Amino acid sequence: MGEIRDKAWRILKKHVSNDSLIKHCLAVEIAMGAYAEKFGENREHWGAVGLLHDVDFEKYPEHHPYHTRELLETEGYDEEFVNNIESHDRNWMSDRTLLQKTLLAVDELTGFIIACALVRPDKSLDNLEVKSVMKKMKDKAFAKAVNRETIYTSAEAMGVDLREHIQFVIKALSDAAKHPDYQEVPII
Ligand SMILES: [Fe+2]
């Protein structure tokens, strides 16, 4: 991993100590990086936005993500970077760019997929099937905190088929879970 990633990781660790939140940020980083590659975009940049998208959540849960600016500006992140993070506010009023749509589309979904993997006997992402994720999405009692509507509408806004989107994110997470870069804090 390069300098951009090292810096983002250092800053995340400075502001976030909760292990689950760090795992969530890593999962979003992985999904963003995989989509950047698919779309021919800058993988490190998309990954860094993913890794830092909840950087203010632990300190300012009530005003998240609007404290991102003060935490990141002093670290040299520019307006565009901060905007990309602020755009994952569900009530964001402006049109979203492809990066911003993708961030919204992977934020809740990564958590839901990991929740699906954790209830399997082997607690693994390997061989987790799209149909089982789709089935659990309809089960209102399962992973109640995950907003299904956001998953549906954000995938639609991104212009991807929901099943293909789920499959893509499962594969990205499952590959990364085995990768040496993701052993310091395992995502699952
Ligand atoms: Fe998030």
PDB file of C-alpha atoms and ligand atoms in Angstrom:
ATOM      1  CA  MET A   1       0.000   0.000   0.000  1.00  0.00           C
ATOM      2  CA  GLY A   2       1.231   3.474  -0.826  1.00  0.00           C
ATOM      3  CA  GLU A   3       1.717   6.798   0.881  1.00  0.00           C
ATOM      4  CA  ILE A   4      -1.857   7.991   0.376  1.00  0.00           C
ATOM      5  CA  ARG A   5      -3.139   4.910   2.134  1.00  0.00           C
ATOM      6  CA  ASP A   6      -0.569   5.082   4.928  1.00  0.00           C
ATOM      7  CA  LYS A   7      -1.556   8.656   5.684  1.00  0.00           C
ATOM      8  CA  ALA A   8      -5.295   7.882   5.677  1.00  0.00           C
ATOM      9  CA  TRP A   9      -4.760   4.901   7.967  1.00  0.00           C
ATOM     10  CA  ARG A  10      -2.688   6.965  10.404  1.00  0.00           C
ATOM     11  CA  ILE A  11      -5.372   9.651  10.589  1.00  0.00           C
ATOM     12  CA  LEU A  12      -8.180   7.146  10.993  1.00  0.00           C
ATOM     13  CA  LYS A  13      -6.362   5.552  13.923  1.00  0.00           C
ATOM     14  CA  LYS A  14      -5.835   8.992  15.450  1.00  0.00           C
ATOM     15  CA  HIS A  15      -9.568   9.706  15.601  1.00  0.00           C
ATOM     16  CA  VAL A  16     -11.202   6.288  15.836  1.00  0.00           C
ATOM     17  CA  SER A  17     -10.521   3.655  18.465  1.00  0.00           C
ATOM     18  CA  ASN A  18     -13.660   1.521  18.204  1.00  0.00           C
ATOM     19  CA  ASP A  19     -12.708  -1.763  16.596  1.00  0.00           C
ATOM     20  CA  SER A  20     -16.040  -2.312  14.839  1.00  0.00           C
ATOM     21  CA  LEU A  21     -15.934   1.148  13.332  1.00  0.00           C
ATOM     22  CA  ILE A  22     -12.369   0.587  12.110  1.00  0.00           C
ATOM     23  CA  LYS A  23     -13.438  -2.711  10.522  1.00  0.00           C
ATOM     24  CA  HIS A  24     -16.364  -0.956   8.867  1.00  0.00           C
ATOM     25  CA  CYS A  25     -14.053   1.750   7.479  1.00  0.00           C
ATOM     26  CA  LEU A  26     -11.712  -0.927   6.118  1.00  0.00           C
ATOM     27  CA  ALA A  27     -14.604  -2.732   4.431  1.00  0.00           C
ATOM     28  CA  VAL A  28     -15.761   0.494   2.780  1.00  0.00           C
ATOM     29  CA  GLU A  29     -12.176   1.207   1.693  1.00  0.00           C
ATOM     30  CA  ILE A  30     -11.972  -2.220   0.066  1.00  0.00           C
ATOM     31  CA  ALA A  31     -15.268  -1.862  -1.795  1.00  0.00           C
ATOM     32  CA  MET A  32     -14.370   1.661  -2.952  1.00  0.00           C
ATOM     33  CA  GLY A  33     -10.967   0.499  -4.169  1.00  0.00           C
ATOM     34  CA  ALA A  34     -12.477  -2.402  -6.081  1.00  0.00           C
ATOM     35  CA  TYR A  35     -15.029  -0.149  -7.759  1.00  0.00           C
ATOM     36  CA  ALA A  36     -12.359   2.448  -8.608  1.00  0.00           C
ATOM     37  CA  GLU A  37     -10.447  -0.257 -10.417  1.00  0.00           C
ATOM     38  CA  LYS A  38     -13.557  -1.436 -12.228  1.00  0.00           C
ATOM     39  CA  PHE A  39     -14.379   2.101 -13.364  1.00  0.00           C
ATOM     40  CA  GLY A  40     -10.780   2.992 -14.277  1.00  0.00           C
ATOM     41  CA  GLU A  41     -10.598   5.571 -11.486  1.00  0.00           C
ATOM     42  CA  ASN A  42      -7.866   6.297  -8.933  1.00  0.00           C
ATOM     43  CA  ARG A  43      -7.893   3.356  -6.566  1.00  0.00           C
ATOM     44  CA  GLU A  44      -5.847   4.995  -3.807  1.00  0.00           C
ATOM     45  CA  HIS A  45      -7.973   8.126  -3.793  1.00  0.00           C
ATOM     46  CA  TRP A  46     -11.279   6.250  -3.747  1.00  0.00           C
ATOM     47  CA  GLY A  47      -9.909   3.918  -1.090  1.00  0.00           C
ATOM     48  CA  ALA A  48      -8.799   6.828   1.104  1.00  0.00           C
ATOM     49  CA  VAL A  49     -12.255   8.426   0.887  1.00  0.00           C
ATOM     50  CA  GLY A  50     -13.741   5.084   1.921  1.00  0.00           C
ATOM     51  CA  LEU A  51     -11.294   4.606   4.764  1.00  0.00           C
ATOM     52  CA  LEU A  52     -11.915   8.095   6.164  1.00  0.00           C
ATOM     53  CA  HIS A  53     -15.648   8.446   5.430  1.00  0.00           C
ATOM     54  CA  ASP A  54     -16.595   7.941   9.100  1.00  0.00           C
ATOM     55  CA  VAL A  55     -13.517   9.615  10.605  1.00  0.00           C
ATOM     56  CA  ASP A  56     -15.610  12.032  12.703  1.00  0.00           C
ATOM     57  CA  PHE A  57     -18.268   9.531  13.768  1.00  0.00           C
ATOM     58  CA  GLU A  58     -16.754   8.422  17.049  1.00  0.00           C
ATOM     59  CA  LYS A  59     -16.138  11.963  18.327  1.00  0.00           C
ATOM     60  CA  TYR A  60     -19.193  13.634  16.808  1.00  0.00           C
ATOM     61  CA  PRO A  61     -21.944  11.078  16.197  1.00  0.00           C
ATOM     62  CA  GLU A  62     -24.616  13.800  16.326  1.00  0.00           C
ATOM     63  CA  HIS A  63     -23.069  15.980  13.650  1.00  0.00           C
ATOM     64  CA  HIS A  64     -21.452  13.340  11.489  1.00  0.00           C
ATOM     65  CA  PRO A  65     -20.105  13.818   8.795  1.00  0.00           C
ATOM     66  CA  TYR A  66     -19.844  17.587   9.234  1.00  0.00           C
ATOM     67  CA  HIS A  67     -16.807  17.561  11.525  1.00  0.00           C
ATOM     68  CA  THR A  68     -14.766  15.815   8.849  1.00  0.00           C
ATOM     69  CA  ARG A  69     -13.621  19.183   7.532  1.00  0.00           C
ATOM     70  CA  GLU A  70     -11.936  20.289  10.752  1.00  0.00           C
ATOM     71  CA  LEU A  71     -10.308  16.899  11.243  1.00  0.00           C
ATOM     72  CA  LEU A  72      -8.971  16.612   7.715  1.00  0.00           C
ATOM     73  CA  GLU A  73      -8.218  20.151   6.579  1.00  0.00           C
ATOM     74  CA  THR A  74      -5.315  20.487   8.966  1.00  0.00           C
ATOM     75  CA  GLU A  75      -3.948  17.239   7.530  1.00  0.00           C
ATOM     76  CA  GLY A  76      -3.789  18.704   4.039  1.00  0.00           C
ATOM     77  CA  TYR A  77      -6.920  17.145   2.510  1.00  0.00           C
ATOM     78  CA  ASP A  78      -8.588  19.410  -0.024  1.00  0.00           C
ATOM     79  CA  GLU A  79     -12.150  20.626  -0.515  1.00  0.00           C
ATOM     80  CA  GLU A  80     -12.969  17.870  -2.961  1.00  0.00           C
ATOM     81  CA  PHE A  81     -11.901  15.183  -0.527  1.00  0.00           C
ATOM     82  CA  VAL A  82     -13.982  16.662   2.303  1.00  0.00           C
ATOM     83  CA  ASN A  83     -16.946  17.096  -0.046  1.00  0.00           C
ATOM     84  CA  ASN A  84     -16.746  13.491  -1.108  1.00  0.00           C
ATOM     85  CA  ILE A  85     -17.079  12.455   2.506  1.00  0.00           C
ATOM     86  CA  GLU A  86     -19.823  14.933   3.373  1.00  0.00           C
ATOM     87  CA  SER A  87     -21.827  13.646   0.399  1.00  0.00           C
ATOM     88  CA  HIS A  88     -22.612  10.388   2.163  1.00  0.00           C
ATOM     89  CA  ASP A  89     -25.030  12.273   4.384  1.00  0.00           C
ATOM     90  CA  ARG A  90     -28.332  10.695   3.272  1.00  0.00           C
ATOM     91  CA  ASN A  91     -29.829  14.188   3.048  1.00  0.00           C
ATOM     92  CA  TRP A  92     -27.066  15.639   0.884  1.00  0.00           C
ATOM     93  CA  MET A  93     -28.770  18.067  -1.482  1.00  0.00           C
ATOM     94  CA  SER A  94     -26.411  18.218  -4.468  1.00  0.00           C
ATOM     95  CA  ASP A  95     -26.053  15.738  -7.308  1.00  0.00           C
ATOM     96  CA  ARG A  96     -23.538  13.059  -6.487  1.00  0.00           C
ATOM     97  CA  THR A  97     -20.526  12.168  -8.645  1.00  0.00           C
ATOM     98  CA  LEU A  98     -19.812   8.529  -9.456  1.00  0.00           C
ATOM     99  CA  LEU A  99     -17.413   8.311  -6.514  1.00  0.00           C
ATOM    100  CA  GLN A 100     -20.030   9.793  -4.193  1.00  0.00           C
ATOM    101  CA  LYS A 101     -22.784   7.498  -5.449  1.00  0.00           C
ATOM    102  CA  THR A 102     -20.488   4.540  -4.967  1.00  0.00           C
ATOM    103  CA  LEU A 103     -19.642   5.589  -1.417  1.00  0.00           C
ATOM    104  CA  LEU A 104     -23.314   5.663  -0.509  1.00  0.00           C
ATOM    105  CA  ALA A 105     -23.935   2.376  -2.302  1.00  0.00           C
ATOM    106  CA  VAL A 106     -21.227   0.482  -0.424  1.00  0.00           C
ATOM    107  CA  ASP A 107     -21.558   2.090   3.022  1.00  0.00           C
ATOM    108  CA  GLU A 108     -24.576   0.145   4.298  1.00  0.00           C
ATOM    109  CA  LEU A 109     -24.092  -2.818   1.990  1.00  0.00           C
ATOM    110  CA  THR A 110     -20.625  -3.779   3.251  1.00  0.00           C
ATOM    111  CA  GLY A 111     -21.962  -3.905   6.813  1.00  0.00           C
ATOM    112  CA  PHE A 112     -24.926  -5.975   5.745  1.00  0.00           C
ATOM    113  CA  ILE A 113     -22.797  -8.457   3.828  1.00  0.00           C
ATOM    114  CA  ILE A 114     -20.463  -8.895   6.780  1.00  0.00           C
ATOM    115  CA  ALA A 115     -23.464  -9.413   9.072  1.00  0.00           C
ATOM    116  CA  CYS A 116     -24.657 -12.146   6.676  1.00  0.00           C
ATOM    117  CA  ALA A 117     -21.237 -13.814   6.741  1.00  0.00           C
ATOM    118  CA  LEU A 118     -21.036 -13.704  10.531  1.00  0.00           C
ATOM    119  CA  VAL A 119     -24.177 -15.792  11.007  1.00  0.00           C
ATOM    120  CA  ARG A 120     -22.847 -18.583   8.808  1.00  0.00           C
ATOM    121  CA  PRO A 121     -21.369 -21.623  10.574  1.00  0.00           C
ATOM    122  CA  ASP A 122     -17.867 -20.853   9.260  1.00  0.00           C
ATOM    123  CA  LYS A 123     -18.287 -17.085   9.780  1.00  0.00           C
ATOM    124  CA  SER A 124     -16.753 -16.606   6.355  1.00  0.00           C
ATOM    125  CA  LEU A 125     -17.359 -14.509   3.255  1.00  0.00           C
ATOM    126  CA  ASP A 126     -16.259 -17.391   1.057  1.00  0.00           C
ATOM    127  CA  ASN A 127     -19.136 -18.914  -0.872  1.00  0.00           C
ATOM    128  CA  LEU A 128     -21.606 -16.428   0.571  1.00  0.00           C
ATOM    129  CA  GLU A 129     -24.329 -16.356  -2.066  1.00  0.00           C
ATOM    130  CA  VAL A 130     -26.155 -13.345  -3.409  1.00  0.00           C
ATOM    131  CA  LYS A 131     -29.495 -15.079  -2.984  1.00  0.00           C
ATOM    132  CA  SER A 132     -28.873 -15.585   0.714  1.00  0.00           C
ATOM    133  CA  VAL A 133     -27.997 -11.875   1.107  1.00  0.00           C
ATOM    134  CA  MET A 134     -31.148 -10.919  -0.833  1.00  0.00           C
ATOM    135  CA  LYS A 135     -33.224 -13.202   1.382  1.00  0.00           C
ATOM    136  CA  LYS A 136     -31.832 -11.656   4.543  1.00  0.00           C
ATOM    137  CA  MET A 137     -32.566  -8.180   3.203  1.00  0.00           C
ATOM    138  CA  LYS A 138     -36.236  -9.105   3.330  1.00  0.00           C
ATOM    139  CA  ASP A 139     -35.944 -10.398   6.889  1.00  0.00           C
ATOM    140  CA  LYS A 140     -36.731  -7.292   8.895  1.00  0.00           C
ATOM    141  CA  ALA A 141     -35.529  -8.795  12.161  1.00  0.00           C
ATOM    142  CA  PHE A 142     -32.040  -9.420  10.777  1.00  0.00           C
ATOM    143  CA  ALA A 143     -29.414  -6.636  11.099  1.00  0.00           C
ATOM    144  CA  LYS A 144     -32.169  -4.167  11.892  1.00  0.00           C
ATOM    145  CA  ALA A 145     -29.843  -1.176  11.974  1.00  0.00           C
ATOM    146  CA  VAL A 146     -29.078  -1.502   8.282  1.00  0.00           C
ATOM    147  CA  ASN A 147     -31.359   0.681   6.198  1.00  0.00           C
ATOM    148  CA  ARG A 148     -32.575  -1.498   3.315  1.00  0.00           C
ATOM    149  CA  GLU A 149     -34.085   1.437   1.480  1.00  0.00           C
ATOM    150  CA  THR A 150     -30.667   3.111   1.263  1.00  0.00           C
ATOM    151  CA  ILE A 151     -29.208  -0.081  -0.180  1.00  0.00           C
ATOM    152  CA  TYR A 152     -31.896  -0.274  -2.870  1.00  0.00           C
ATOM    153  CA  THR A 153     -31.964   3.395  -3.815  1.00  0.00           C
ATOM    154  CA  SER A 154     -28.204   3.915  -3.733  1.00  0.00           C
ATOM    155  CA  ALA A 155     -27.574   0.941  -6.042  1.00  0.00           C
ATOM    156  CA  GLU A 156     -30.206   2.305  -8.388  1.00  0.00           C
ATOM    157  CA  ALA A 157     -28.632   5.774  -8.315  1.00  0.00           C
ATOM    158  CA  MET A 158     -25.271   4.215  -9.087  1.00  0.00           C
ATOM    159  CA  GLY A 159     -26.840   2.469 -12.059  1.00  0.00           C
ATOM    160  CA  VAL A 160     -25.892  -1.065 -11.061  1.00  0.00           C
ATOM    161  CA  ASP A 161     -27.998  -4.172 -10.877  1.00  0.00           C
ATOM    162  CA  LEU A 162     -28.483  -4.955  -7.200  1.00  0.00           C
ATOM    163  CA  ARG A 163     -27.549  -8.626  -7.519  1.00  0.00           C
ATOM    164  CA  GLU A 164     -24.393  -7.836  -9.478  1.00  0.00           C
ATOM    165  CA  HIS A 165     -23.537  -5.109  -6.979  1.00  0.00           C
ATOM    166  CA  ILE A 166     -23.878  -7.519  -4.048  1.00  0.00           C
ATOM    167  CA  GLN A 167     -21.799 -10.140  -5.860  1.00  0.00           C
ATOM    168  CA  PHE A 168     -19.109  -7.583  -6.654  1.00  0.00           C
ATOM    169  CA  VAL A 169     -18.849  -6.387  -3.062  1.00  0.00           C
ATOM    170  CA  ILE A 170     -18.851  -9.932  -1.627  1.00  0.00           C
ATOM    171  CA  LYS A 171     -15.940 -10.827  -3.914  1.00  0.00           C
ATOM    172  CA  ALA A 172     -13.981  -7.669  -3.084  1.00  0.00           C
ATOM    173  CA  LEU A 173     -14.403  -8.244   0.671  1.00  0.00           C
ATOM    174  CA  SER A 174     -13.715 -11.943   0.486  1.00  0.00           C
ATOM    175  CA  ASP A 175     -10.490 -11.438  -1.532  1.00  0.00           C
ATOM    176  CA  ALA A 176      -9.292  -8.672   0.792  1.00  0.00           C
ATOM    177  CA  ALA A 177     -10.027 -10.701   3.927  1.00  0.00           C
ATOM    178  CA  LYS A 178      -7.298 -13.123   2.821  1.00  0.00           C
ATOM    179  CA  HIS A 179      -4.872 -10.456   1.663  1.00  0.00           C
ATOM    180  CA  PRO A 180      -1.744  -9.755   3.770  1.00  0.00           C
ATOM    181  CA  ASP A 181      -2.574  -6.020   3.785  1.00  0.00           C
ATOM    182  CA  TYR A 182      -5.734  -6.722   5.794  1.00  0.00           C
ATOM    183  CA  GLN A 183      -4.392  -8.882   8.565  1.00  0.00           C
ATOM    184  CA  GLU A 184      -3.524  -6.117  11.068  1.00  0.00           C
ATOM    185  CA  VAL A 185      -7.218  -5.539  11.753  1.00  0.00           C
ATOM    186  CA  PRO A 186      -9.242  -8.327  10.126  1.00  0.00           C
ATOM    187  CA  ILE A 187     -12.463  -7.061   8.544  1.00  0.00           C
ATOM    188  CA  ILE A 188     -14.391 -10.079   9.758  1.00  0.00           C
TER     189      ILE A 188
HETATM  190 FE    FE B   1     -20.070   4.267   7.123  1.00  0.00          FE
END
